[in-house]
mmCIF file of C-alpha atoms and ligand atoms in Angstrom:
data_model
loop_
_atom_site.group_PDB
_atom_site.id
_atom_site.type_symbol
_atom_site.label_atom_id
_atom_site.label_comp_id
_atom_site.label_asym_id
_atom_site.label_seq_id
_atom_site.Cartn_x
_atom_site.Cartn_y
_atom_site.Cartn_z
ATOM 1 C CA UNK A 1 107.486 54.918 105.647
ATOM 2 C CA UNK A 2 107.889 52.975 106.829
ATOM 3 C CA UNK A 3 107.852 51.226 110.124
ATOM 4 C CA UNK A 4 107.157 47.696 109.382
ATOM 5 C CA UNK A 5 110.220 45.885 109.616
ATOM 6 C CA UNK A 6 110.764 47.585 112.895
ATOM 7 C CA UNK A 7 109.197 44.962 115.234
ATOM 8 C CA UNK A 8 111.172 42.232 113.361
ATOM 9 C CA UNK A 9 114.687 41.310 114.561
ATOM 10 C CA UNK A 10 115.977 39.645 117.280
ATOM 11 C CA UNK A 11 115.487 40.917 120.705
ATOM 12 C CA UNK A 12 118.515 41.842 122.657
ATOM 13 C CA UNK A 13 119.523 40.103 125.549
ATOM 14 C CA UNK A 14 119.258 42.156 128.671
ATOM 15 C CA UNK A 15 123.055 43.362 130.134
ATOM 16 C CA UNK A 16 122.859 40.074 132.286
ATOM 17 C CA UNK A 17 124.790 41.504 135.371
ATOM 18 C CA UNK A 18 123.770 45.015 136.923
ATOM 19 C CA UNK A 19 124.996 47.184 139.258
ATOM 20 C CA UNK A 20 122.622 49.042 141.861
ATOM 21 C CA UNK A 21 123.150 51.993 140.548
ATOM 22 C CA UNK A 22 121.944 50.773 137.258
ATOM 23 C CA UNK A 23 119.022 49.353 138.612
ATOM 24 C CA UNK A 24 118.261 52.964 139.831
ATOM 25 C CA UNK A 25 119.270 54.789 136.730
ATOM 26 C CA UNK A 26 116.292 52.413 134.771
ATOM 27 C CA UNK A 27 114.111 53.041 137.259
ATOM 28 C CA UNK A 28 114.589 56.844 137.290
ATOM 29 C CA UNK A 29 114.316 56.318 133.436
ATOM 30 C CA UNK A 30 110.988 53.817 133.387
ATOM 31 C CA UNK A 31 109.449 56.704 135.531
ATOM 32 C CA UNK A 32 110.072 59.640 133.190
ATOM 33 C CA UNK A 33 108.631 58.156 130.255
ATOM 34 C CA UNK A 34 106.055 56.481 132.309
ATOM 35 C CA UNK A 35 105.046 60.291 133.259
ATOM 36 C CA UNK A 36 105.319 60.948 129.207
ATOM 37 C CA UNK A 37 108.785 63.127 129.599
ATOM 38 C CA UNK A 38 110.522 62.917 126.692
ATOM 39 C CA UNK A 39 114.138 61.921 126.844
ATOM 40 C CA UNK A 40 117.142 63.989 124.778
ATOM 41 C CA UNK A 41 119.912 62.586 123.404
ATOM 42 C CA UNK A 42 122.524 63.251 125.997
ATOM 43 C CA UNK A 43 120.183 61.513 128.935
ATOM 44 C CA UNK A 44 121.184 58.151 130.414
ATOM 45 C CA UNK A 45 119.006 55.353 128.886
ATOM 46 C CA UNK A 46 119.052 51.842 128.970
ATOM 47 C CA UNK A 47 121.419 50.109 126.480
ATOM 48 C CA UNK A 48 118.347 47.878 125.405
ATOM 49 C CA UNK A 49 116.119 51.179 124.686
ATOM 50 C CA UNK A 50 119.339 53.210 122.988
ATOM 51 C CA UNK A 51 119.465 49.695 120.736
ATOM 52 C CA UNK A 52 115.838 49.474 120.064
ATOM 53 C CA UNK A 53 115.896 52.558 119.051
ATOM 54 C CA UNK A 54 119.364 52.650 116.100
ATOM 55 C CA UNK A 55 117.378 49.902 114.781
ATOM 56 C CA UNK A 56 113.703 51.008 114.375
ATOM 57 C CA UNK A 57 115.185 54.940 113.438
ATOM 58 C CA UNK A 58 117.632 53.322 110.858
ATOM 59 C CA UNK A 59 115.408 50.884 109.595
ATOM 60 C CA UNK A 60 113.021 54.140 108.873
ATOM 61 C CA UNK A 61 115.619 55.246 107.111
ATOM 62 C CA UNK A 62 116.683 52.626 105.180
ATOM 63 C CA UNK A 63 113.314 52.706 104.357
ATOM 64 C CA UNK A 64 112.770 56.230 103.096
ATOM 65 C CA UNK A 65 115.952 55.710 100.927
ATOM 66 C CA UNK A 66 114.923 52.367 99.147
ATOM 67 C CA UNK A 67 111.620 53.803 98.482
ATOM 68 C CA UNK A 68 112.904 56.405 96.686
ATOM 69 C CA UNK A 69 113.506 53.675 93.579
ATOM 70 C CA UNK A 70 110.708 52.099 92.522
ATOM 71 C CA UNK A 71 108.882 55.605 92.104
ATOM 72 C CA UNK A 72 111.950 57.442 90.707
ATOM 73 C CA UNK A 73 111.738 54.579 88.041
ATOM 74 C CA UNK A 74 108.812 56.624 86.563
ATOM 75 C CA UNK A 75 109.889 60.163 86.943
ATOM 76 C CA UNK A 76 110.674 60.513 83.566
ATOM 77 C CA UNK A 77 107.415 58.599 82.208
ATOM 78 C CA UNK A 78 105.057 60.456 84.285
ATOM 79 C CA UNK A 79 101.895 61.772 81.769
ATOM 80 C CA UNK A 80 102.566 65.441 82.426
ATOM 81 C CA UNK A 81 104.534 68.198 83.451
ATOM 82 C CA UNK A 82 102.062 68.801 86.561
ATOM 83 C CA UNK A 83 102.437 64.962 87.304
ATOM 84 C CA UNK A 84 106.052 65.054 86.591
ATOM 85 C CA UNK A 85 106.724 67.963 88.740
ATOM 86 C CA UNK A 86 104.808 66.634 92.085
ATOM 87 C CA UNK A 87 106.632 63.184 91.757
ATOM 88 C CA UNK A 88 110.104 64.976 91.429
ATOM 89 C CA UNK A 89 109.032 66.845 94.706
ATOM 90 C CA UNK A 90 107.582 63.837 96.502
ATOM 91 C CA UNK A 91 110.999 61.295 95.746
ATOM 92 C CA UNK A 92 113.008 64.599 96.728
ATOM 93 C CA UNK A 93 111.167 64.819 99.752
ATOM 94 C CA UNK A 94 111.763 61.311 100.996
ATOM 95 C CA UNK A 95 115.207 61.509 100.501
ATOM 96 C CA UNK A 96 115.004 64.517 103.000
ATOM 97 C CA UNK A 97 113.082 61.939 105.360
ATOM 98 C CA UNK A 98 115.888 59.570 105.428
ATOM 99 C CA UNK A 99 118.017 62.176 105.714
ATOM 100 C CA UNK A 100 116.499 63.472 108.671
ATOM 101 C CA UNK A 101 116.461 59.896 109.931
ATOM 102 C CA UNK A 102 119.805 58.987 109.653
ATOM 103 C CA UNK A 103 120.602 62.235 111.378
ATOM 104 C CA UNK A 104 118.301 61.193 114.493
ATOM 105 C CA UNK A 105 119.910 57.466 115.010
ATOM 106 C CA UNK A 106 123.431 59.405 115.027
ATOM 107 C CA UNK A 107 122.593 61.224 117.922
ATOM 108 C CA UNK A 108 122.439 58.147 119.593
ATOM 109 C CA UNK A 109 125.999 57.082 119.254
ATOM 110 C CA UNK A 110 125.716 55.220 115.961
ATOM 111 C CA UNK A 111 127.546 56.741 112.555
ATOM 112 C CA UNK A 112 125.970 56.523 109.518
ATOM 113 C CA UNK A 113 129.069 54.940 107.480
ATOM 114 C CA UNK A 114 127.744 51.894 109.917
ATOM 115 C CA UNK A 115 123.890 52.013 109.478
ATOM 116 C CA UNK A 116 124.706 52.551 105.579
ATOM 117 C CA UNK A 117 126.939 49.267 105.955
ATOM 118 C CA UNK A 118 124.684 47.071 107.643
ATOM 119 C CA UNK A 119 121.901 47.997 104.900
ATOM 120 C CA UNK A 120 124.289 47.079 101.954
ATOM 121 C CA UNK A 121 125.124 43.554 103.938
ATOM 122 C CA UNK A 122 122.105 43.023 104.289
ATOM 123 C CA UNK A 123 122.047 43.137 108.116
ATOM 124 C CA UNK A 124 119.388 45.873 108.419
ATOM 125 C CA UNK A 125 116.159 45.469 107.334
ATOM 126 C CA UNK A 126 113.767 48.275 105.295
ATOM 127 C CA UNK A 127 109.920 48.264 104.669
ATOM 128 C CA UNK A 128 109.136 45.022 102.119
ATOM 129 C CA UNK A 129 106.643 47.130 100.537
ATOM 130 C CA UNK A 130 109.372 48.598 98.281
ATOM 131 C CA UNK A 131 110.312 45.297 97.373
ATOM 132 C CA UNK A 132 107.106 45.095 95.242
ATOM 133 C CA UNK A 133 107.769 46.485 91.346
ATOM 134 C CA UNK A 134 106.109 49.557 89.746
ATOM 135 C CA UNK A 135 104.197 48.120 86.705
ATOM 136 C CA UNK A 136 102.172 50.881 85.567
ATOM 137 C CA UNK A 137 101.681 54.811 86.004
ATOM 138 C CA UNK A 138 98.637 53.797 88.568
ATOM 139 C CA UNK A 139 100.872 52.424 90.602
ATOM 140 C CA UNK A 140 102.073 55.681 91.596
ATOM 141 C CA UNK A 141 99.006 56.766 92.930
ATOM 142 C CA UNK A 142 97.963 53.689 94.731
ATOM 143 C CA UNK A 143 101.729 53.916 96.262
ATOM 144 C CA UNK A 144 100.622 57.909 97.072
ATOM 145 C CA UNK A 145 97.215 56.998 98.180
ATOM 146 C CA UNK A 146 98.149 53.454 99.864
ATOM 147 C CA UNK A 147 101.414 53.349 100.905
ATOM 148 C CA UNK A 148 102.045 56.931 102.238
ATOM 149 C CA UNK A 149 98.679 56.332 104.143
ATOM 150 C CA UNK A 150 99.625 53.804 105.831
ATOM 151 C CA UNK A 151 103.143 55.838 106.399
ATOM 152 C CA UNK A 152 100.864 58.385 108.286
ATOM 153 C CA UNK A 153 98.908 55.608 110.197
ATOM 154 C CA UNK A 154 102.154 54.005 111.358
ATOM 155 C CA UNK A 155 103.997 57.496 111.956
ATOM 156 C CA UNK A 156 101.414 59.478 113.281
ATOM 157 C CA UNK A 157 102.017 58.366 116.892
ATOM 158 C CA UNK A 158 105.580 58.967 116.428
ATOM 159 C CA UNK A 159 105.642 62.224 116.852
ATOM 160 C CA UNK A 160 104.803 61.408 120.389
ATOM 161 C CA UNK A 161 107.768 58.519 120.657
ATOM 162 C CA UNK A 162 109.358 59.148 123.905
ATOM 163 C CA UNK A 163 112.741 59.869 121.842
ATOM 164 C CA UNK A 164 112.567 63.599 121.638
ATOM 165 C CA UNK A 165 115.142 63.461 118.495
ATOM 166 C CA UNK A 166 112.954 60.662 116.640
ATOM 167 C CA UNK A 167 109.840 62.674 117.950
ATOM 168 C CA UNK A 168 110.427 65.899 116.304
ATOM 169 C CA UNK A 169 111.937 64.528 112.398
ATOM 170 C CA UNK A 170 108.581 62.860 112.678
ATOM 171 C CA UNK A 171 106.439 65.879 112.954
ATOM 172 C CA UNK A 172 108.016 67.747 110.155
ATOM 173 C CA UNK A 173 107.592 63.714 108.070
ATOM 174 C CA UNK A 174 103.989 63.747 108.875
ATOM 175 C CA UNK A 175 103.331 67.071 107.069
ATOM 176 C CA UNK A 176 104.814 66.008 103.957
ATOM 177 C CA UNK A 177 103.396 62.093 104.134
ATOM 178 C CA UNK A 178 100.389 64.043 104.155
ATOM 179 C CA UNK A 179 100.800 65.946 100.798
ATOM 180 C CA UNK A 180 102.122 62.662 99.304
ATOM 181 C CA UNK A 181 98.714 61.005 100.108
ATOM 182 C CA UNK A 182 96.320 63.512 98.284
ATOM 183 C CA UNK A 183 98.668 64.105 95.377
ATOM 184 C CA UNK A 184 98.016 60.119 95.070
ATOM 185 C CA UNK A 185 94.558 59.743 95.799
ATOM 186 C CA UNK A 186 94.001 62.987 93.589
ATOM 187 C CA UNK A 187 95.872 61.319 90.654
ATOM 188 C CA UNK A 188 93.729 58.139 91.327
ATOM 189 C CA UNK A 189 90.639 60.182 91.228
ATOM 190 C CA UNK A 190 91.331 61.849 87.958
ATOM 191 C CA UNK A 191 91.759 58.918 86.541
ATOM 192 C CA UNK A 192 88.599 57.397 87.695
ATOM 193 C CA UNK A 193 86.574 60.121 86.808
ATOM 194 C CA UNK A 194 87.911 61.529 83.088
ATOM 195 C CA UNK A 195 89.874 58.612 82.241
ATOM 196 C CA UNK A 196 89.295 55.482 79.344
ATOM 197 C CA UNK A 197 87.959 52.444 80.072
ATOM 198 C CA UNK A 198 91.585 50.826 79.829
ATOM 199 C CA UNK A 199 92.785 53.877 82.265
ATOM 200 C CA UNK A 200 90.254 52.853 85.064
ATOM 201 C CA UNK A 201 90.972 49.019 84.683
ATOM 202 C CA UNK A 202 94.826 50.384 85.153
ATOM 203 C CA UNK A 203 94.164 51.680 88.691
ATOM 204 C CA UNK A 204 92.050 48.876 89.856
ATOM 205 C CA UNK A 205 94.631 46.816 88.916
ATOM 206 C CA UNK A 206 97.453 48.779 90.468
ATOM 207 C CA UNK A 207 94.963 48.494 94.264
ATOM 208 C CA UNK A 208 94.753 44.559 93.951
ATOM 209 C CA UNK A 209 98.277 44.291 93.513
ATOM 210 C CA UNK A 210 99.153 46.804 96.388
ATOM 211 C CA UNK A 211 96.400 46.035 98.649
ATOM 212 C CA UNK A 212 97.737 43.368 100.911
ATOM 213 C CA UNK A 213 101.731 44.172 100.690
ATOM 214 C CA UNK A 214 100.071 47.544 102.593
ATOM 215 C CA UNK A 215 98.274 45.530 105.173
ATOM 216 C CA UNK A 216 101.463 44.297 105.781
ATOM 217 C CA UNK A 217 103.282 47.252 106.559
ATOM 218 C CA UNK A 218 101.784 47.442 110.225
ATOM 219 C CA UNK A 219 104.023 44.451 110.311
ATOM 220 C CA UNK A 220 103.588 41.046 112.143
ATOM 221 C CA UNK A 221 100.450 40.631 114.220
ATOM 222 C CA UNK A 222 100.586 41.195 117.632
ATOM 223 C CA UNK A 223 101.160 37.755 118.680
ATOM 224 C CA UNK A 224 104.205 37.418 116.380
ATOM 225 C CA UNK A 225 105.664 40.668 117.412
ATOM 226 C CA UNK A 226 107.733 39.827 120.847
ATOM 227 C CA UNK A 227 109.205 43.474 121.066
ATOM 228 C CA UNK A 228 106.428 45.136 120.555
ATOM 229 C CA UNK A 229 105.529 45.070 124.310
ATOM 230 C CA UNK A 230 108.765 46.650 125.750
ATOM 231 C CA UNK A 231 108.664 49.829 122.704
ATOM 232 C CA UNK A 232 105.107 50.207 124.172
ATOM 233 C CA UNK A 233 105.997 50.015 127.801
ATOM 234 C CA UNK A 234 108.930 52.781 126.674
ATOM 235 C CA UNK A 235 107.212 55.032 124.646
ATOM 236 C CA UNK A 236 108.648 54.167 121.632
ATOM 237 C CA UNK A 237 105.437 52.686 119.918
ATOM 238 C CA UNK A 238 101.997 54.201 120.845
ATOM 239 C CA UNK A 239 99.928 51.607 118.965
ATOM 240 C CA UNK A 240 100.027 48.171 118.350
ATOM 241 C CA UNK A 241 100.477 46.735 114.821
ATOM 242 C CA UNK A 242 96.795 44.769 114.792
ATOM 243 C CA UNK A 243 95.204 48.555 115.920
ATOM 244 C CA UNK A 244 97.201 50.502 113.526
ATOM 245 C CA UNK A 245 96.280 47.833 110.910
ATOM 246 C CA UNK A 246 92.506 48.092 111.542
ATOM 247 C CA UNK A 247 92.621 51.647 111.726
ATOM 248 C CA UNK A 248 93.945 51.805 108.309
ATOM 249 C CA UNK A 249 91.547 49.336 106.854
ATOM 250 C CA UNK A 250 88.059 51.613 108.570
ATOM 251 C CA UNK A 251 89.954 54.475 106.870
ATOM 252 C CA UNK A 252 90.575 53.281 103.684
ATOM 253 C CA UNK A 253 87.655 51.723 102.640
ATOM 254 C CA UNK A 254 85.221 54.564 102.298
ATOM 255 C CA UNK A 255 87.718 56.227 100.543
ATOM 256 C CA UNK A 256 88.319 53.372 97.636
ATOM 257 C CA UNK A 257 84.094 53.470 97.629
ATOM 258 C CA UNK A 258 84.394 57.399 96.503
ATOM 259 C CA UNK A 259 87.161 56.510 94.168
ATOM 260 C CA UNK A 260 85.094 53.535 92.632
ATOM 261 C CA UNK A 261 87.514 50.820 93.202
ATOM 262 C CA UNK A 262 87.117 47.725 95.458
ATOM 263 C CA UNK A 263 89.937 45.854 97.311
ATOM 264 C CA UNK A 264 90.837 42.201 96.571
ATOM 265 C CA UNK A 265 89.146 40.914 99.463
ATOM 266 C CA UNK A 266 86.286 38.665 99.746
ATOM 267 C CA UNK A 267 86.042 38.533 103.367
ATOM 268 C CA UNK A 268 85.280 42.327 103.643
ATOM 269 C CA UNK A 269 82.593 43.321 105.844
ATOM 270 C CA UNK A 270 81.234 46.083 107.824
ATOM 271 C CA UNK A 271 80.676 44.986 111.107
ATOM 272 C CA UNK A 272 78.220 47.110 112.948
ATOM 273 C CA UNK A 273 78.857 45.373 116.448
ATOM 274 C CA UNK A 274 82.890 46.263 116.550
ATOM 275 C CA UNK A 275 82.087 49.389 114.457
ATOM 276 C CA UNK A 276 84.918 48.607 112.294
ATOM 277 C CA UNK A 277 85.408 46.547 108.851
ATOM 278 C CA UNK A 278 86.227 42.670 109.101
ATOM 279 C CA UNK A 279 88.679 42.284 106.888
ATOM 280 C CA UNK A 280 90.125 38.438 105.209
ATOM 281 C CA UNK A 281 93.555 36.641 106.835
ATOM 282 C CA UNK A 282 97.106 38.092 105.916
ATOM 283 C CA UNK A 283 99.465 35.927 103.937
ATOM 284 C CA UNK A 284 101.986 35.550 106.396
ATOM 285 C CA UNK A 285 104.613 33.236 104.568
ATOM 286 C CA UNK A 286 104.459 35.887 102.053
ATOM 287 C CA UNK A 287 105.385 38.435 104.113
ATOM 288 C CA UNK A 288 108.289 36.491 106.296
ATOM 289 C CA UNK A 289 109.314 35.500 102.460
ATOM 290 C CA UNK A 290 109.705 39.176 101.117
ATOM 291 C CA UNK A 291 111.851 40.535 104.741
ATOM 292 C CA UNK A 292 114.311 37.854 104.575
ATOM 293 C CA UNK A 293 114.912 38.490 101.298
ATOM 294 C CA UNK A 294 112.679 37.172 98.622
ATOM 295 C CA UNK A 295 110.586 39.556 97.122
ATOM 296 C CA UNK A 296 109.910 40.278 93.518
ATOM 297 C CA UNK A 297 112.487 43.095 93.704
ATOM 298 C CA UNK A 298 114.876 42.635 97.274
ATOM 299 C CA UNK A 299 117.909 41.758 95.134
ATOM 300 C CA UNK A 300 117.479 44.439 92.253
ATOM 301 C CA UNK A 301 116.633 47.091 95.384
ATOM 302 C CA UNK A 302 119.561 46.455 97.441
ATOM 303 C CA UNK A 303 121.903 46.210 94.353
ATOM 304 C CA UNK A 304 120.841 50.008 93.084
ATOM 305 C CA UNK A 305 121.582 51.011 97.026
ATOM 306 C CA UNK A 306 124.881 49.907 97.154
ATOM 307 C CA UNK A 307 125.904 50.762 93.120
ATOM 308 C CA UNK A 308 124.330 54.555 94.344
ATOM 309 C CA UNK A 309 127.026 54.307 97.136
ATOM 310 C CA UNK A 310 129.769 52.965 95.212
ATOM 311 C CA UNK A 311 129.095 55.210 92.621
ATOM 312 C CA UNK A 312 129.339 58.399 95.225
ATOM 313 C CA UNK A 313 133.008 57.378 96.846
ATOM 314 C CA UNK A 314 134.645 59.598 94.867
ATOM 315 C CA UNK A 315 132.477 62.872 96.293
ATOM 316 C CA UNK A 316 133.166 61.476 99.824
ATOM 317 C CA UNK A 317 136.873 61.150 99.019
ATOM 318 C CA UNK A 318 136.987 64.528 97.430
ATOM 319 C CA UNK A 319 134.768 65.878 100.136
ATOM 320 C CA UNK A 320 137.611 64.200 102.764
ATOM 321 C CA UNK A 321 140.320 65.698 100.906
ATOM 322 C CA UNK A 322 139.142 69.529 100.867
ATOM 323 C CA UNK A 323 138.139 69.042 104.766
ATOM 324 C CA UNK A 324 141.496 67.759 104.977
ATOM 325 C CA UNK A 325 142.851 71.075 103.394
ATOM 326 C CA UNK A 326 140.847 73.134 105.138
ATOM 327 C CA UNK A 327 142.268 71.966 108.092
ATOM 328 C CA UNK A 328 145.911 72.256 107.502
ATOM 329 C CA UNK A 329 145.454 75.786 105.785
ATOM 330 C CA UNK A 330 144.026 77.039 109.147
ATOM 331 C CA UNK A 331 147.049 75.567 110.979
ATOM 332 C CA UNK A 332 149.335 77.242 109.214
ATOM 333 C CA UNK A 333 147.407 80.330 109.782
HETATM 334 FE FE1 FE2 B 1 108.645 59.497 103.670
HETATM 335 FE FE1 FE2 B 2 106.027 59.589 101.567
#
C-alpha cells in the first residue's frame, strides 16, 4: 500500500507558545535527521512530527487491512489450485503488513483500540484504490501487477523514513510487495499468451479500469499537497508524489508493451527530451470524490471493517477474561 491518502488531512497547527528549551530540543532534532540519523521511538521529537507520523503509519495500515477485501472476494473463485494458493498467501501477507503497521504507530504513544476507532468513524483515511470493485479474475492481476507496483514505488523510500520503527516494517513490506507484483504480472502474462480471445479482452479491460485509480495513489500533485514539504524536510517522505508518479508511469509502460496491453491514455508519449513518458491530466474531482467518501465501494468497504470488528468482540472479551485469570492465579501464587 498504500501511501496515498497520507499527504491528505489537515495540517496541524504548530504548539503556538514554546519554551527555549523546546526551541533547542527541535533544533537538536532538525539536525539529526538533517545528518540522516534515524530517530527510535523513545527519542524526543516534535509533537507535529510524532502526529505526522500516527497518521501516515495508521493510514498504511488502514490501508493494508481494507485491501485485504476486494481480493479476498475472489479467493474462492480463483481458476486453480496454484492461483488459489498464491492469492491465499498474498491477502495473508497483507494482513501481516497492517499488522506490522499498527504495531509501529503504537510505539509512538497511540493504541490501536484508537487508530481502529477512528477508521470505523470514518476519521482516518485508507488508500481510495480499494474503494474500486473487483469485477473479474483479471482484476487480480492488474491489482498484483498495478497496484502492488505502485505499493513498491511509494514504499520503496520508506525504508529510509527517518522513523527507525516505520523504517524497518517497511523493509521486510518491500520484500513481499515484491512477490505480489510478479505473481500478478505473471498471471497477466499467462493469460496474454495461452489464453482465448474473450480471456485477453478480460485483462485489457481489467488495466483501463485500474489504470488511473493507480496514478492516483501517489496522491495529490505536488501543488495540492501542503504537507508534503515538512515530511520531506523530516525525513519522513524521500520523494515527492509528481516524481514517484512519473517514475511509475517510465516503469510501467514497457512492461504493459511486453504484456500486449495498452493503457487508456491518449496523451501518452515518449518524450526523448525529459527522457521520460508524457502522460494525459489526472481526474482530480474523481479522486477528492472517492477519499471523502464516494467511491464505487467506500460504504460497502468500511461496513465489512467494522462488521469484521464487531464480529471479533467476543475473542477480545474472552481474550480479556483469561488475561484477567491469569493474573489473579499468579497472585494467589
Ligand atoms: Fe501490503
Ligand atoms: Fe501487496
Amino acid at each position: 500500500m498504500y501511501t496515498q491518502a497520507m499527504s491528505v488531512g489537515p495540517q496541524d497547527q504548530a504548539a503556538k507558545v514554546r519554551s527555549a528549551e523546546d526551541a533547542q530540543r527541535e533544533e537538536a532534532f532538525e539536525a539529526r535527521v538533517a545528518a540522516g540519523d534515524f530517530i527510535e521511538a523513545k527519542d524526543w521529537m516534535p509533537e507535529h512530527y510524532r502526529k505526522t507520523l500516527v497518521r501516515q503509519i495508521s493510514q498504511h495500515a488502514h490501508s493494508e487491512c481494507v485491501g485485504m477485501l476486494p481480493e479476498g472476494n475472489w479467493i474462492t473463485r480463483a481458476p486453480t489450485l496454484k492461483r488459489k494458493a498464491i492469492l491465499l498467501a498474498k491477502v495473508q501477507d497483507e494482513a501481516g503488513h497492517g499488522l506490522y503497521l499498527y504495531s509501529a504507530a503504537e510505539t509512538l504513544g497511540t493504541s490501536r483500540d484508537q487508530m481502529l476507532d477512528a477508521l470505523h468513524t470514518g476519521k482516518a483515511k485508507y488508500s481510495s484504490i480499494f474503494n474500486y470493485p473487483t469485477l473479474s479474475w483479471a482484476d487480480i492481476g492488474v491489482i498484483g501487477w498495478l497496484v502492488d507496483g505502485a505499493a513498491i514505488m511509494n514504499q520503496v523510500p520508506l525504508c529510509r523514513c527517518s522513523y527507525a520503527p516505520y523504517a524497518r516494517a517497511m523493509i521486510r513490506v518491500c520484500r513481499e510487495e515484491s512477490f505480489h507484483q510478479r505473481q500478478g504480472y505473471e498471471s497477466l502474462l499467462v493469460m496474454m499468451r495461452e489464453g482465448t480471445p474473450e480471456q485477453k479482452a478480460m485483462v485489457q479491460d481489467a488495466v483501463n479500469r485500474w489504470w488511473w485509480p493507480s496514478l492516483m495513489m501517489f496522491g495529490p500533485a505536488d501543488k495540492d499537497s501542503p504537507n508534503s514539504e515538512q515530511s520531506m524536510r523530516w525525513g519522513i517522505k524521500r520523494i515527492s508524489n509528481d516524481d514517484l508518479r512519473q517514475k511509475f508511469v517510465d516503469a510501467t509502460i514497457p512492461q504493459a508493451e511486453i504484456l500486449g496491453v495498452t493503457v487508456p491514455d491518449a496523451d501518452l508519449k515518449w518524450n526523448a527530451e525529459r527522457d521520460s513518458y508524457d502522460f494525459g491530466a489526472i481526474d482530480w474531482s474523481e479522486f477528492w470524490r472517492v477519499v471523502n467518501g464516494d467511491g464505487p465501494m467506500n460504504r460497502e468497504r468500511l461496513g465489512a471493517r467494522v462488521k469484521a470488528w464487531e464480529d471479533g468482540a467476543w475473542v477480545r472479551e474472552a481474550a480479556l477474561a483469561h488475561s484477567r485469570k491469569q493474573a489473579t492465579k499468579e497472585q494467589a501464587a
